[in-house]
């Protein structure tokens, strides 16, 4: 166990340091002045330039610079945005929870819809209902997520006028920012029409969540279906049948549990896909999340923001993956190695 | 004693033939295959099929609806866009760019991935272990995210986005190849080769690669659908193909401004991407189940 933990910590440190070194070298790789790329400030006078170079230790050796960069990263002193001159740490701490909120709700929807459908498909495989489930999953897996979001907007916002087009909550409601999760913030706040604001926020959430969740639901259906099919073919199920258990007993006592263990970590791994899709959908729904922010930064050639945004998102995804991998191996020692999905 | 044999011509289908026989039992897979072939034909023959130049702006006919609507014209089958460009020609050329470049970049990443994966799978020790685990955890970063980051560094453009997606697709092939090579290297027929004194490149070339081919095709179809979605998503975000290159995702985002008055400009390119990805996924699914059933029978 300690051995396993050490191996994963080692892997995590190695990967994160590769990412940090990469992001540090981006300051040199990006076009333009290295000083501006690393600090986000365009020096106007020579004195200011010298002061900035001193502050970021640009005159020292590359290792001293990197060490200083690391210190800044850890202390949350991430420099300022090139275009808005606002601190990057503050911007990301607003944008990141917004994306996470969208991702978490989409994950919940996918689990609630995908797993039961996959179960039914897996039990009655090669029956008409299973055929429908599989077709649904293939079709929805093939949707380009941005097109799906546009279709939803066209149907539900423009044609039917049922749901709002963009944003997180109506501007009428002045929700104070505390955690960054809009529903939680509204719940915690003491604004007068809290209930209306809550409903409004949910109405804003429906379309983005649905367009992200559809693809992931398709993946979950296939994971679950395949896992159940494989599990129900195993020898111990036959043994249980021969002992006279009913199919229901076998399924709920053995098949379900054993099939769930390997696929739960696989599903958690899908968070990274969800985040990517959320980043694309955010730009369509003007959702103030990390994806929207990062893509705006790319349009504006805001190199400090791109550097930090890339680092934050990739470190988050890698940490999440390695942690899930570790947990899944710790609770299920029988598996020799982390398995990739089969669908 | 000579045995009586009623059937003179004995027929033993090759493994590939087995796959095809299994594959064509599913009608949906066949339809998907036909659609895929259609897109291949469009990608190759787009200049011959397209009635107009996709970038010629005809200001006399702006925002003409498709021919099946009341005031459409048969001269412009899918109508025209906000600059009077023929949408049918643009869709054909867009399919050509999106589909063609995706096929191209999947082939490149298969090649690089197999080369690296073979190296990683056949070598031993700390070096290969570091390479493997690092690649594994970097693979967790989704392709589109890597592509966005790489485009942010290299700058926008179709070629840059293609490189980005190639780089993002390579790790999964490395992973698959490495695992497969690892498994095969343990088997007896490889040991036999080794005892015969075969060199490592030859073992790979004549023993491992033929049995890996099917795996690569299946993985390749999955990668192709990811590549199409990613390249059009980058185009949609204005990070990929820029004007005058006609790309489906890019033309979709250009028609966003007139989305309310001309919804077909959003529907048609998006539907093309959808159909492309759907046919690839159906073919991939058919191939997977054909391979699985072939092993069962």
Coordinates of C-alpha atoms in Angstrom, one line a residue:
Chain A
X1 CA 0.0 0.0 0.0
X2 CA 2.7 2.5 1.0
X3 CA 4.6 1.3 -2.1
X4 CA 1.6 2.0 -4.3
X5 CA 1.1 5.4 -2.7
X6 CA 4.7 6.3 -3.2
X7 CA 4.5 5.3 -6.8
X8 CA 1.5 7.4 -7.5
X9 CA 2.9 10.4 -5.6
X10 CA 6.0 10.1 -7.6
X11 CA 4.1 10.0 -10.8
X12 CA 2.0 13.0 -9.8
X13 CA 5.1 15.0 -8.9
X14 CA 6.8 14.1 -12.1
X15 CA 3.9 14.9 -14.3
X16 CA 3.1 18.2 -12.6
X17 CA 6.7 19.3 -12.7
X18 CA 6.7 18.5 -16.5
X19 CA 3.7 20.8 -16.8
X20 CA 5.2 23.5 -14.7
X21 CA 8.5 23.4 -16.6
X22 CA 6.5 23.6 -19.8
X23 CA 4.5 26.6 -18.6
X24 CA 7.7 28.3 -17.5
X25 CA 9.3 27.7 -20.9
X26 CA 6.2 29.2 -22.5
X27 CA 7.3 32.6 -21.3
X28 CA 10.3 32.2 -23.6
X29 CA 8.5 30.3 -26.4
X30 CA 5.7 32.8 -26.8
X31 CA 6.3 35.7 -29.3
X32 CA 7.1 39.0 -27.7
X33 CA 9.1 40.2 -24.7
X34 CA 9.8 37.5 -22.0
X35 CA 9.3 40.0 -19.3
X36 CA 5.9 40.9 -20.5
X37 CA 5.0 37.3 -21.0
X38 CA 5.9 36.4 -17.5
X39 CA 4.6 39.4 -15.7
X40 CA 1.8 40.7 -17.9
X41 CA 3.0 44.3 -17.5
X42 CA 4.4 46.3 -20.4
X43 CA 7.2 48.4 -18.8
X44 CA 7.0 52.0 -19.8
X45 CA 10.3 53.3 -18.5
X46 CA 13.7 51.8 -18.2
X47 CA 13.5 52.2 -14.4
X48 CA 10.3 50.2 -14.3
X49 CA 11.8 47.5 -16.6
X50 CA 14.8 47.2 -14.3
X51 CA 12.5 47.0 -11.3
X52 CA 10.4 44.3 -12.9
X53 CA 13.4 42.3 -14.0
X54 CA 14.6 42.5 -10.5
X55 CA 11.3 41.4 -9.2
X56 CA 11.1 38.4 -11.5
X57 CA 14.8 37.7 -11.2
X58 CA 15.2 37.8 -15.0
X59 CA 18.9 38.7 -14.6
X60 CA 19.7 35.7 -12.6
X61 CA 20.4 32.2 -14.0
X62 CA 17.5 30.2 -15.5
X63 CA 17.3 28.0 -12.4
X64 CA 17.0 30.9 -10.1
X65 CA 14.2 32.2 -12.3
X66 CA 12.5 28.9 -12.3
X67 CA 12.7 28.7 -8.5
X68 CA 11.3 32.2 -8.2
X69 CA 8.5 31.2 -10.7
X70 CA 7.7 28.2 -8.5
X71 CA 7.5 30.3 -5.4
X72 CA 5.2 32.7 -7.1
X73 CA 3.0 29.8 -8.2
X74 CA 2.7 28.3 -4.8
X75 CA 2.0 31.6 -3.1
X76 CA -0.8 32.5 -5.5
X77 CA 1.1 35.4 -7.0
X78 CA 0.4 34.5 -10.6
X79 CA 1.0 37.9 -12.3
X80 CA -1.6 40.0 -14.0
X81 CA -3.6 39.6 -17.2
X82 CA -2.0 41.3 -20.2
X83 CA -5.2 43.0 -21.3
X84 CA -7.2 43.8 -18.2
X85 CA -4.3 44.1 -15.7
X86 CA -6.3 42.2 -13.2
X87 CA -4.6 39.5 -11.1
X88 CA -4.8 36.1 -12.8
X89 CA -5.3 34.3 -9.5
X90 CA -8.5 36.3 -8.8
X91 CA -9.8 35.8 -12.3
X92 CA -9.2 32.1 -12.3
X93 CA -10.7 31.7 -8.8
X94 CA -13.9 33.2 -10.2
X95 CA -13.9 31.4 -13.6
X96 CA -12.9 27.9 -12.4
X97 CA -15.8 27.2 -10.0
X98 CA -18.2 28.3 -12.7
X99 CA -16.8 25.6 -15.0
X100 CA -16.7 23.1 -12.2
X101 CA -20.4 23.8 -11.4
X102 CA -21.4 23.1 -15.0
X103 CA -19.2 19.9 -15.1
X104 CA -20.5 18.5 -11.8
X105 CA -24.2 19.0 -12.8
X106 CA -23.5 17.4 -16.2
X107 CA -21.8 14.5 -14.5
X108 CA -24.7 14.0 -12.2
X109 CA -27.2 14.0 -15.1
X110 CA -25.1 11.6 -17.0
X111 CA -24.8 9.2 -14.1
X112 CA -28.5 9.4 -13.3
X113 CA -29.6 8.8 -16.9
X114 CA -26.7 6.7 -18.3
X115 CA -26.2 4.0 -15.7
X116 CA -29.8 2.8 -15.5
X117 CA -30.1 2.8 -19.3
X118 CA -26.9 0.9 -19.6
X119 CA -28.0 -1.6 -17.0
X120 CA -31.2 -2.4 -18.8
X121 CA -29.4 -2.6 -22.1
X122 CA -26.8 -4.9 -20.6
X123 CA -29.4 -7.3 -19.0
X124 CA -31.6 -7.5 -22.1
X125 CA -28.8 -7.3 -24.6
X126 CA -29.7 -7.9 -28.2
X127 CA -33.3 -7.3 -27.5
X128 CA -35.3 -4.4 -29.1
X129 CA -34.9 -2.1 -26.1
X130 CA -31.2 -2.7 -26.0
X131 CA -31.1 -1.9 -29.7
X132 CA -32.8 1.4 -29.0
X133 CA -30.4 2.2 -26.1
X134 CA -27.3 1.4 -28.3
X135 CA -28.6 3.5 -31.2
X136 CA -29.3 6.3 -28.8
X137 CA -25.8 6.2 -27.4
X138 CA -24.1 6.0 -30.8
X139 CA -26.2 8.9 -32.2
X140 CA -25.7 11.1 -29.2
X141 CA -22.0 10.2 -29.0
X142 CA -21.7 11.5 -32.6
X143 CA -23.0 15.0 -31.9
X144 CA -20.5 17.8 -32.1
X145 CA -21.1 19.5 -28.8
X146 CA -21.1 23.0 -30.2
X147 CA -23.7 22.2 -32.9
X148 CA -25.8 20.5 -30.3
X149 CA -25.7 23.6 -28.1
X150 CA -26.7 25.8 -31.1
X151 CA -29.6 23.5 -31.9
X152 CA -30.8 23.7 -28.3
X153 CA -30.6 27.5 -28.4
X154 CA -32.4 27.6 -31.7
X155 CA -35.2 25.3 -30.5
X156 CA -35.7 26.2 -26.9
X157 CA -34.6 29.8 -26.8
X158 CA -35.3 31.3 -30.2
X159 CA -38.3 29.2 -31.5
X160 CA -40.1 28.3 -28.3
X161 CA -38.7 31.0 -26.0
X162 CA -38.8 28.7 -23.0
X163 CA -35.3 29.1 -21.7
X164 CA -32.8 31.9 -21.5
X165 CA -30.1 32.2 -24.1
X166 CA -26.9 33.0 -22.2
X167 CA -25.3 33.9 -18.9
X168 CA -25.6 32.4 -15.4
X169 CA -28.4 34.3 -13.8
X170 CA -30.6 37.2 -14.7
X171 CA -28.8 40.6 -14.0
X172 CA -31.8 41.6 -11.9
X173 CA -30.6 39.4 -9.1
X174 CA -27.5 40.8 -7.5
X175 CA -26.0 37.6 -6.1
X176 CA -22.9 38.2 -3.9
X177 CA -19.9 36.1 -4.9
X178 CA -18.7 33.8 -2.2
X179 CA -18.0 30.2 -3.3
X180 CA -18.3 30.7 -7.1
X181 CA -21.0 28.0 -7.4
X182 CA -24.1 30.0 -8.3
X183 CA -26.7 27.8 -6.8
X184 CA -24.8 27.5 -3.6
X185 CA -24.2 31.3 -3.5
X186 CA -27.9 32.0 -4.0
X187 CA -28.8 29.5 -1.3
X188 CA -26.3 31.1 1.1
X189 CA -27.1 34.7 0.3
X190 CA -29.9 36.8 1.9
X191 CA -31.1 38.6 -1.2
X192 CA -34.9 39.3 -1.0
X193 CA -36.2 37.2 -3.8
X194 CA -34.0 34.2 -3.2
X195 CA -36.5 31.6 -4.5
X196 CA -37.0 33.4 -7.8
X197 CA -33.2 33.8 -8.3
X198 CA -32.7 30.1 -7.6
X199 CA -35.3 29.1 -10.2
X200 CA -33.8 31.6 -12.7
X201 CA -30.3 30.2 -12.2
X202 CA -31.6 26.7 -12.8
X203 CA -33.3 27.8 -16.0
X204 CA -30.0 29.2 -17.1
X205 CA -28.3 25.9 -16.3
X206 CA -30.5 23.6 -18.2
X207 CA -29.4 24.1 -21.7
X208 CA -25.6 24.1 -21.2
X209 CA -25.8 21.1 -18.8
X210 CA -27.9 19.2 -21.3
X211 CA -25.6 19.8 -24.2
X212 CA -22.6 18.7 -22.2
X213 CA -24.3 15.8 -20.5
X214 CA -25.6 14.1 -23.7
X215 CA -22.2 13.0 -25.0
X216 CA -21.1 11.7 -21.6
X217 CA -24.4 10.0 -21.0
X218 CA -23.7 8.1 -24.2
X219 CA -20.3 7.0 -23.0
X220 CA -21.7 6.0 -19.6
X221 CA -24.4 3.9 -21.3
X222 CA -21.8 2.0 -23.2
X223 CA -19.5 1.5 -20.3
X224 CA -22.2 0.1 -18.1
X225 CA -23.8 -2.0 -20.8
X226 CA -20.5 -3.7 -21.7
X227 CA -19.5 -4.2 -18.0
X228 CA -22.8 -5.9 -17.2
X229 CA -22.7 -8.1 -20.3
X230 CA -19.1 -9.2 -19.5
X231 CA -20.0 -9.8 -15.8
X232 CA -23.1 -11.8 -16.5
X233 CA -21.1 -14.2 -18.7
X234 CA -18.7 -15.2 -16.0
X235 CA -18.5 -18.6 -14.4
X236 CA -19.7 -17.6 -10.9
X237 CA -23.0 -16.4 -12.3
X238 CA -23.5 -19.8 -13.9
X239 CA -22.6 -21.4 -10.6
X240 CA -25.2 -19.2 -8.8
X241 CA -27.8 -20.1 -11.5
X242 CA -27.1 -23.8 -11.0
X243 CA -27.7 -23.4 -7.3
X244 CA -31.2 -22.2 -8.1
X245 CA -31.0 -18.4 -7.4
X246 CA -33.4 -16.3 -9.4
X247 CA -32.0 -14.0 -12.1
X248 CA -33.1 -11.0 -9.9
X249 CA -31.1 -12.3 -6.9
X250 CA -28.1 -13.0 -9.0
X251 CA -28.2 -9.6 -10.7
X252 CA -28.6 -7.5 -7.6
X253 CA -26.4 -9.5 -5.3
X254 CA -23.5 -10.3 -7.6
X255 CA -23.7 -8.9 -11.1
X256 CA -24.5 -5.3 -10.2
X257 CA -21.8 -4.9 -7.6
X258 CA -19.1 -6.6 -9.4
X259 CA -19.8 -4.7 -12.6
X260 CA -19.9 -1.3 -10.8
X261 CA -16.5 -1.6 -9.2
X262 CA -14.4 -1.4 -12.4
X263 CA -16.5 1.2 -14.2
X264 CA -16.9 3.8 -11.5
X265 CA -13.3 5.0 -11.8
X266 CA -13.7 5.0 -15.6
X267 CA -16.7 7.3 -15.2
X268 CA -14.8 9.6 -13.0
X269 CA -12.1 9.8 -15.7
X270 CA -14.7 11.3 -18.0
X271 CA -14.6 14.5 -16.0
X272 CA -11.7 15.6 -18.2
X273 CA -13.9 15.1 -21.3
X274 CA -16.7 17.0 -19.6
X275 CA -14.4 19.9 -18.8
X276 CA -13.3 20.1 -22.4
X277 CA -16.8 20.1 -23.6
X278 CA -17.8 22.6 -21.0
X279 CA -15.0 24.9 -22.3
X280 CA -16.5 24.8 -25.8
X281 CA -20.1 25.2 -24.6
X282 CA -19.2 28.1 -22.3
X283 CA -18.2 30.2 -25.3
X284 CA -21.6 29.6 -26.9
X285 CA -23.7 30.3 -23.7
X286 CA -21.4 33.2 -22.5
X287 CA -20.9 31.2 -19.3
X288 CA -18.2 33.0 -17.3
X289 CA -16.1 29.9 -16.9
X290 CA -12.5 28.9 -17.5
X291 CA -13.0 27.9 -21.1
X292 CA -14.6 31.1 -22.1
X293 CA -11.9 33.0 -20.3
X294 CA -9.1 31.0 -21.9
X295 CA -10.5 31.3 -25.4
X296 CA -10.9 35.0 -24.9
X297 CA -7.3 35.1 -23.8
X298 CA -6.2 33.3 -27.0
X299 CA -8.2 35.8 -29.1
X300 CA -6.5 38.7 -27.3
X301 CA -3.0 37.1 -27.4
X302 CA -3.0 37.4 -23.6
X303 CA 0.1 35.2 -23.1
X304 CA 0.3 35.3 -19.3
X305 CA -3.4 34.3 -19.1
X306 CA -2.9 31.5 -21.6
X307 CA 0.1 30.2 -19.7
X308 CA -1.6 30.1 -16.3
X309 CA -4.9 28.9 -17.7
X310 CA -3.3 26.0 -19.4
X311 CA -1.3 25.1 -16.3
X312 CA -4.3 25.3 -14.0
X313 CA -6.6 23.2 -16.2
X314 CA -4.0 20.6 -17.1
X315 CA -2.7 20.2 -13.5
X316 CA -6.3 19.8 -12.3
X317 CA -7.1 17.2 -14.9
X318 CA -3.9 15.3 -14.3
X319 CA -4.2 15.4 -10.5
X320 CA -7.8 14.2 -10.7
X321 CA -6.9 11.3 -13.0
X322 CA -4.0 10.1 -11.0
X323 CA -6.0 10.3 -7.7
X324 CA -8.8 8.3 -9.2
X325 CA -6.4 5.8 -10.6
X326 CA -4.8 5.5 -7.2
X327 CA -8.1 5.1 -5.4
X328 CA -9.4 2.5 -7.8
X329 CA -6.2 0.5 -7.4
X330 CA -6.3 0.8 -3.6
X331 CA -9.9 -0.4 -3.3
X332 CA -9.5 -3.1 -5.9
X333 CA -6.1 -4.7 -5.5
X334 CA -7.0 -7.5 -7.9
X335 CA -6.5 -5.3 -10.8
X336 CA -2.9 -5.4 -11.9
X337 CA -2.9 -2.2 -13.9
X338 CA -5.3 0.6 -14.7
X339 CA -7.5 -0.6 -17.5
X340 CA -8.7 1.6 -20.3
X341 CA -12.3 1.5 -21.2
X342 CA -13.8 -1.0 -23.5
X343 CA -17.1 -0.1 -25.1
Chain B
X1 CA -8.3 -44.7 -47.9
X2 CA -9.5 -41.8 -50.1
X3 CA -12.4 -40.1 -48.5
X4 CA -15.5 -39.1 -50.5
X5 CA -15.8 -35.4 -50.7
X6 CA -19.0 -33.9 -52.1
X7 CA -17.7 -30.4 -52.2
X8 CA -14.7 -30.2 -54.5
X9 CA -13.8 -26.5 -53.9
X10 CA -13.0 -26.0 -50.3
X11 CA -13.1 -22.4 -49.3
X12 CA -11.3 -21.1 -46.3
X13 CA -11.9 -17.4 -46.0
X14 CA -9.0 -15.3 -44.8
X15 CA -9.2 -13.5 -41.5
X16 CA -9.9 -10.3 -43.3
X17 CA -12.7 -12.1 -45.2
X18 CA -14.1 -13.4 -41.9
X19 CA -14.3 -9.8 -40.6
X20 CA -16.1 -8.7 -43.8
X21 CA -18.6 -11.6 -43.6
X22 CA -19.3 -10.7 -40.0
X23 CA -19.4 -7.0 -40.7
X24 CA -21.9 -7.2 -43.6
X25 CA -24.4 -9.1 -41.5
X26 CA -25.3 -5.9 -39.8
X27 CA -27.3 -3.7 -42.2
X28 CA -26.6 -0.5 -40.2
X29 CA -22.9 -1.0 -40.4
X30 CA -23.2 -1.4 -44.1
X31 CA -25.3 1.8 -44.4
X32 CA -22.7 3.6 -42.3
X33 CA -20.0 2.2 -44.5
X34 CA -21.8 3.5 -47.6
X35 CA -22.1 6.9 -46.1
X36 CA -18.4 6.9 -45.2
X37 CA -17.5 5.9 -48.7
X38 CA -19.7 8.8 -49.9
X39 CA -17.8 11.2 -47.8
X40 CA -14.5 9.8 -49.1
X41 CA -15.8 10.4 -52.6
X42 CA -16.8 13.9 -51.7
X43 CA -13.4 14.6 -50.2
X44 CA -11.6 13.4 -53.4
X45 CA -14.1 14.7 -56.0
X46 CA -15.3 18.0 -54.4
X47 CA -13.8 20.2 -57.2
X48 CA -15.6 18.2 -59.8
X49 CA -18.9 18.0 -57.9
X50 CA -19.2 21.6 -56.7
X51 CA -21.3 23.8 -59.1
X52 CA -19.6 27.0 -58.0
X53 CA -16.4 28.3 -56.5
X54 CA -16.9 28.2 -52.8
X55 CA -15.4 31.6 -52.3
X56 CA -17.1 33.5 -55.1
X57 CA -19.5 36.1 -53.7
X58 CA -22.6 36.7 -55.7
X59 CA -24.2 39.8 -54.1
X60 CA -27.4 39.5 -56.2
X61 CA -28.5 36.4 -54.3
X62 CA -27.9 36.9 -50.6
X63 CA -29.3 34.5 -48.0
X64 CA -31.3 32.5 -50.5
X65 CA -33.1 29.7 -48.7
X66 CA -32.5 26.0 -49.8
X67 CA -34.1 24.7 -52.9
X68 CA -36.8 22.7 -51.0
X69 CA -38.2 25.9 -49.5
X70 CA -40.8 28.0 -51.3
X71 CA -38.6 30.9 -52.4
X72 CA -35.4 28.9 -52.9
X73 CA -33.8 28.4 -56.3
X74 CA -32.6 25.2 -57.8
X75 CA -29.5 27.0 -59.0
X76 CA -28.4 27.1 -55.4
X77 CA -29.3 23.7 -53.9
X78 CA -28.6 24.5 -50.3
X79 CA -29.2 28.3 -50.7
X80 CA -26.6 31.0 -50.2
X81 CA -25.0 32.6 -47.2
X82 CA -24.7 36.2 -46.0
X83 CA -22.1 37.0 -48.7
X84 CA -24.0 35.2 -51.5
X85 CA -21.7 32.2 -51.6
X86 CA -23.2 28.9 -52.7
X87 CA -23.7 26.8 -49.6
X88 CA -23.7 23.5 -51.5
X89 CA -20.3 24.1 -52.9
X90 CA -19.1 25.4 -49.5
X91 CA -20.4 22.2 -47.8
X92 CA -18.7 20.0 -50.3
X93 CA -15.4 21.8 -49.9
X94 CA -15.9 21.9 -46.2
X95 CA -16.3 18.2 -46.1
X96 CA -13.2 17.9 -48.1
X97 CA -11.1 19.9 -45.7
X98 CA -12.6 18.6 -42.5
X99 CA -12.7 14.9 -43.5
X100 CA -9.5 14.9 -45.6
X101 CA -7.4 16.6 -43.0
X102 CA -8.8 14.4 -40.3
X103 CA -7.9 11.2 -42.2
X104 CA -4.5 12.7 -43.0
X105 CA -3.7 13.5 -39.4
X106 CA -5.0 10.2 -38.0
X107 CA -2.6 8.4 -40.4
X108 CA 0.3 10.6 -39.2
X109 CA -0.5 10.0 -35.6
X110 CA -0.9 6.2 -36.1
X111 CA 2.5 6.1 -37.7
X112 CA 4.2 8.1 -35.0
X113 CA 2.3 6.4 -32.2
X114 CA 3.1 2.9 -33.4
X115 CA 6.8 3.8 -33.8
X116 CA 7.0 5.2 -30.3
X117 CA 4.8 2.5 -28.8
X118 CA 6.9 -0.2 -30.3
X119 CA 10.0 1.4 -28.9
X120 CA 8.4 1.7 -25.5
X121 CA 7.0 -1.8 -25.6
X122 CA 10.2 -3.5 -26.6
X123 CA 12.6 -1.6 -24.4
X124 CA 12.9 -2.3 -20.7
X125 CA 14.1 -0.4 -17.6
X126 CA 13.8 3.0 -16.1
X127 CA 13.8 4.9 -19.3
X128 CA 10.8 3.1 -20.8
X129 CA 9.0 3.1 -17.5
X130 CA 9.3 6.9 -17.1
X131 CA 8.2 7.4 -20.7
X132 CA 5.2 5.1 -20.2
X133 CA 3.9 6.5 -17.0
X134 CA 4.4 10.1 -18.1
X135 CA 2.6 9.5 -21.3
X136 CA -0.2 7.7 -19.5
X137 CA -0.9 10.6 -17.2
X138 CA -0.5 13.2 -20.0
X139 CA -2.9 11.2 -22.0
X140 CA -5.5 12.0 -19.4
X141 CA -5.6 15.5 -20.7
X142 CA -8.3 15.6 -23.3
X143 CA -7.3 16.0 -26.9
X144 CA -9.2 19.2 -27.5
X145 CA -7.7 20.8 -24.5
X146 CA -4.2 19.9 -25.7
X147 CA -5.1 21.2 -29.1
X148 CA -6.3 24.5 -27.7
X149 CA -3.1 24.9 -25.7
X150 CA -0.9 24.1 -28.7
X151 CA -2.9 26.4 -30.9
X152 CA -2.5 29.1 -28.3
X153 CA 1.3 28.7 -28.5
X154 CA 1.6 28.2 -32.3
X155 CA -1.1 30.6 -33.3
X156 CA -4.3 30.0 -35.2
X157 CA -4.6 28.3 -38.6
X158 CA -5.6 25.0 -40.2
X159 CA -2.0 23.6 -40.2
X160 CA -1.3 24.5 -36.6
X161 CA -4.6 23.0 -35.4
X162 CA -3.7 19.9 -37.4
X163 CA -0.4 19.6 -35.7
X164 CA -2.0 20.2 -32.4
X165 CA -4.5 17.4 -32.9
X166 CA -1.8 15.0 -34.2
X167 CA 0.2 15.7 -31.1
X168 CA -2.9 15.2 -28.9
X169 CA -3.8 11.9 -30.6
X170 CA -0.4 10.3 -30.6
X171 CA -0.4 9.2 -26.9
X172 CA -3.4 6.8 -27.2
X173 CA -1.7 5.0 -30.1
X174 CA 1.5 4.8 -28.1
X175 CA -0.4 3.4 -25.2
X176 CA -2.3 0.8 -27.3
X177 CA 0.8 -0.3 -29.2
X178 CA 2.9 -0.6 -26.1
X179 CA 0.4 -2.7 -24.3
X180 CA -0.1 -4.9 -27.3
X181 CA 3.6 -5.4 -28.0
X182 CA 4.1 -6.1 -24.3
X183 CA 1.5 -8.9 -24.4
X184 CA 2.7 -10.4 -27.6
X185 CA 6.3 -10.4 -26.6
X186 CA 5.4 -12.9 -23.8
X187 CA 3.8 -15.4 -26.2
X188 CA 5.4 -18.5 -27.4
X189 CA 5.6 -17.8 -31.1
X190 CA 7.7 -14.7 -30.4
X191 CA 10.0 -16.9 -28.2
X192 CA 10.3 -19.2 -31.2
X193 CA 11.3 -16.3 -33.4
X194 CA 13.8 -15.3 -30.8
X195 CA 15.3 -18.8 -30.6
X196 CA 15.6 -18.7 -34.4
X197 CA 17.8 -15.6 -33.9
X198 CA 15.4 -13.1 -35.4
X199 CA 16.2 -9.5 -34.9
X200 CA 13.8 -7.2 -33.0
X201 CA 12.8 -5.1 -36.0
X202 CA 12.0 -8.3 -37.9
X203 CA 10.0 -9.7 -35.0
X204 CA 8.0 -6.6 -35.0
X205 CA 7.6 -6.3 -38.7
X206 CA 6.6 -9.9 -39.6
X207 CA 5.1 -11.2 -36.4
X208 CA 3.6 -8.5 -34.3
X209 CA 2.5 -5.9 -36.8
X210 CA 0.2 -8.3 -38.8
X211 CA -1.7 -9.2 -35.7
X212 CA -1.9 -5.6 -34.5
X213 CA -3.3 -4.3 -37.7
X214 CA -7.0 -4.9 -36.8
X215 CA -6.5 -3.2 -33.4
X216 CA -5.0 -0.2 -35.2
X217 CA -8.0 0.0 -37.6
X218 CA -10.5 0.0 -34.8
X219 CA -8.5 2.5 -32.8
X220 CA -8.1 4.5 -35.9
X221 CA -11.8 4.8 -36.5
X222 CA -12.3 6.1 -33.0
X223 CA -9.5 8.5 -33.4
X224 CA -10.9 9.7 -36.7
X225 CA -14.3 10.6 -35.1
X226 CA -12.4 12.4 -32.3
X227 CA -10.3 14.2 -34.9
X228 CA -13.2 15.4 -37.0
X229 CA -15.0 16.7 -33.9
X230 CA -11.9 18.4 -32.6
X231 CA -10.9 20.0 -35.9
X232 CA -14.3 21.4 -36.5
X233 CA -14.5 22.5 -32.8
X234 CA -11.3 24.4 -33.3
X235 CA -12.6 25.9 -36.5
X236 CA -15.8 26.8 -34.7
X237 CA -13.8 28.6 -32.0
X238 CA -11.9 30.5 -34.7
X239 CA -8.7 28.8 -33.7
X240 CA -8.5 26.5 -36.7
X241 CA -9.0 27.1 -40.4
X242 CA -9.2 30.8 -41.3
X243 CA -10.8 32.3 -44.4
X244 CA -10.4 31.5 -47.5
X245 CA -10.0 27.9 -46.4
X246 CA -13.6 26.4 -46.2
X247 CA -14.0 24.3 -43.1
X248 CA -17.3 23.1 -41.7
X249 CA -16.8 24.3 -38.2
X250 CA -15.5 27.6 -39.3
X251 CA -18.4 28.2 -41.7
X252 CA -20.8 27.3 -38.9
X253 CA -19.4 30.0 -36.7
X254 CA -19.4 32.5 -39.5
X255 CA -23.1 32.0 -40.0
X256 CA -23.9 32.5 -36.3
X257 CA -24.5 36.2 -37.0
X258 CA -27.4 35.4 -39.3
X259 CA -28.6 32.4 -37.3
X260 CA -32.0 33.9 -36.7
X261 CA -32.8 34.8 -40.3
X262 CA -31.0 31.8 -41.9
X263 CA -31.1 28.8 -39.6
X264 CA -30.2 26.4 -42.5
X265 CA -26.7 28.0 -42.5
X266 CA -26.2 26.5 -39.1
X267 CA -28.1 23.3 -39.7
X268 CA -26.4 22.1 -42.9
X269 CA -22.6 22.2 -41.9
X270 CA -23.4 20.9 -38.5
X271 CA -25.5 18.1 -39.9
X272 CA -22.6 17.2 -42.2
X273 CA -20.2 16.9 -39.3
X274 CA -22.7 14.9 -37.4
X275 CA -23.3 12.5 -40.3
X276 CA -19.6 12.1 -40.8
X277 CA -18.9 11.3 -37.2
X278 CA -22.0 9.1 -37.0
X279 CA -21.0 7.0 -40.0
X280 CA -17.5 6.6 -38.6
X281 CA -18.8 5.5 -35.2
X282 CA -21.3 3.0 -36.8
X283 CA -18.5 1.5 -38.9
X284 CA -16.2 1.4 -35.9
X285 CA -18.9 -0.3 -33.8
X286 CA -19.6 -2.7 -36.6
X287 CA -15.9 -3.5 -36.9
X288 CA -15.6 -4.0 -33.2
X289 CA -18.5 -6.4 -33.0
X290 CA -17.4 -8.2 -36.2
X291 CA -13.9 -8.8 -34.7
X292 CA -15.4 -9.9 -31.4
X293 CA -17.8 -12.3 -33.1
X294 CA -15.1 -13.6 -35.4
X295 CA -13.1 -14.7 -32.4
X296 CA -16.1 -16.3 -30.9
X297 CA -17.1 -18.4 -33.9

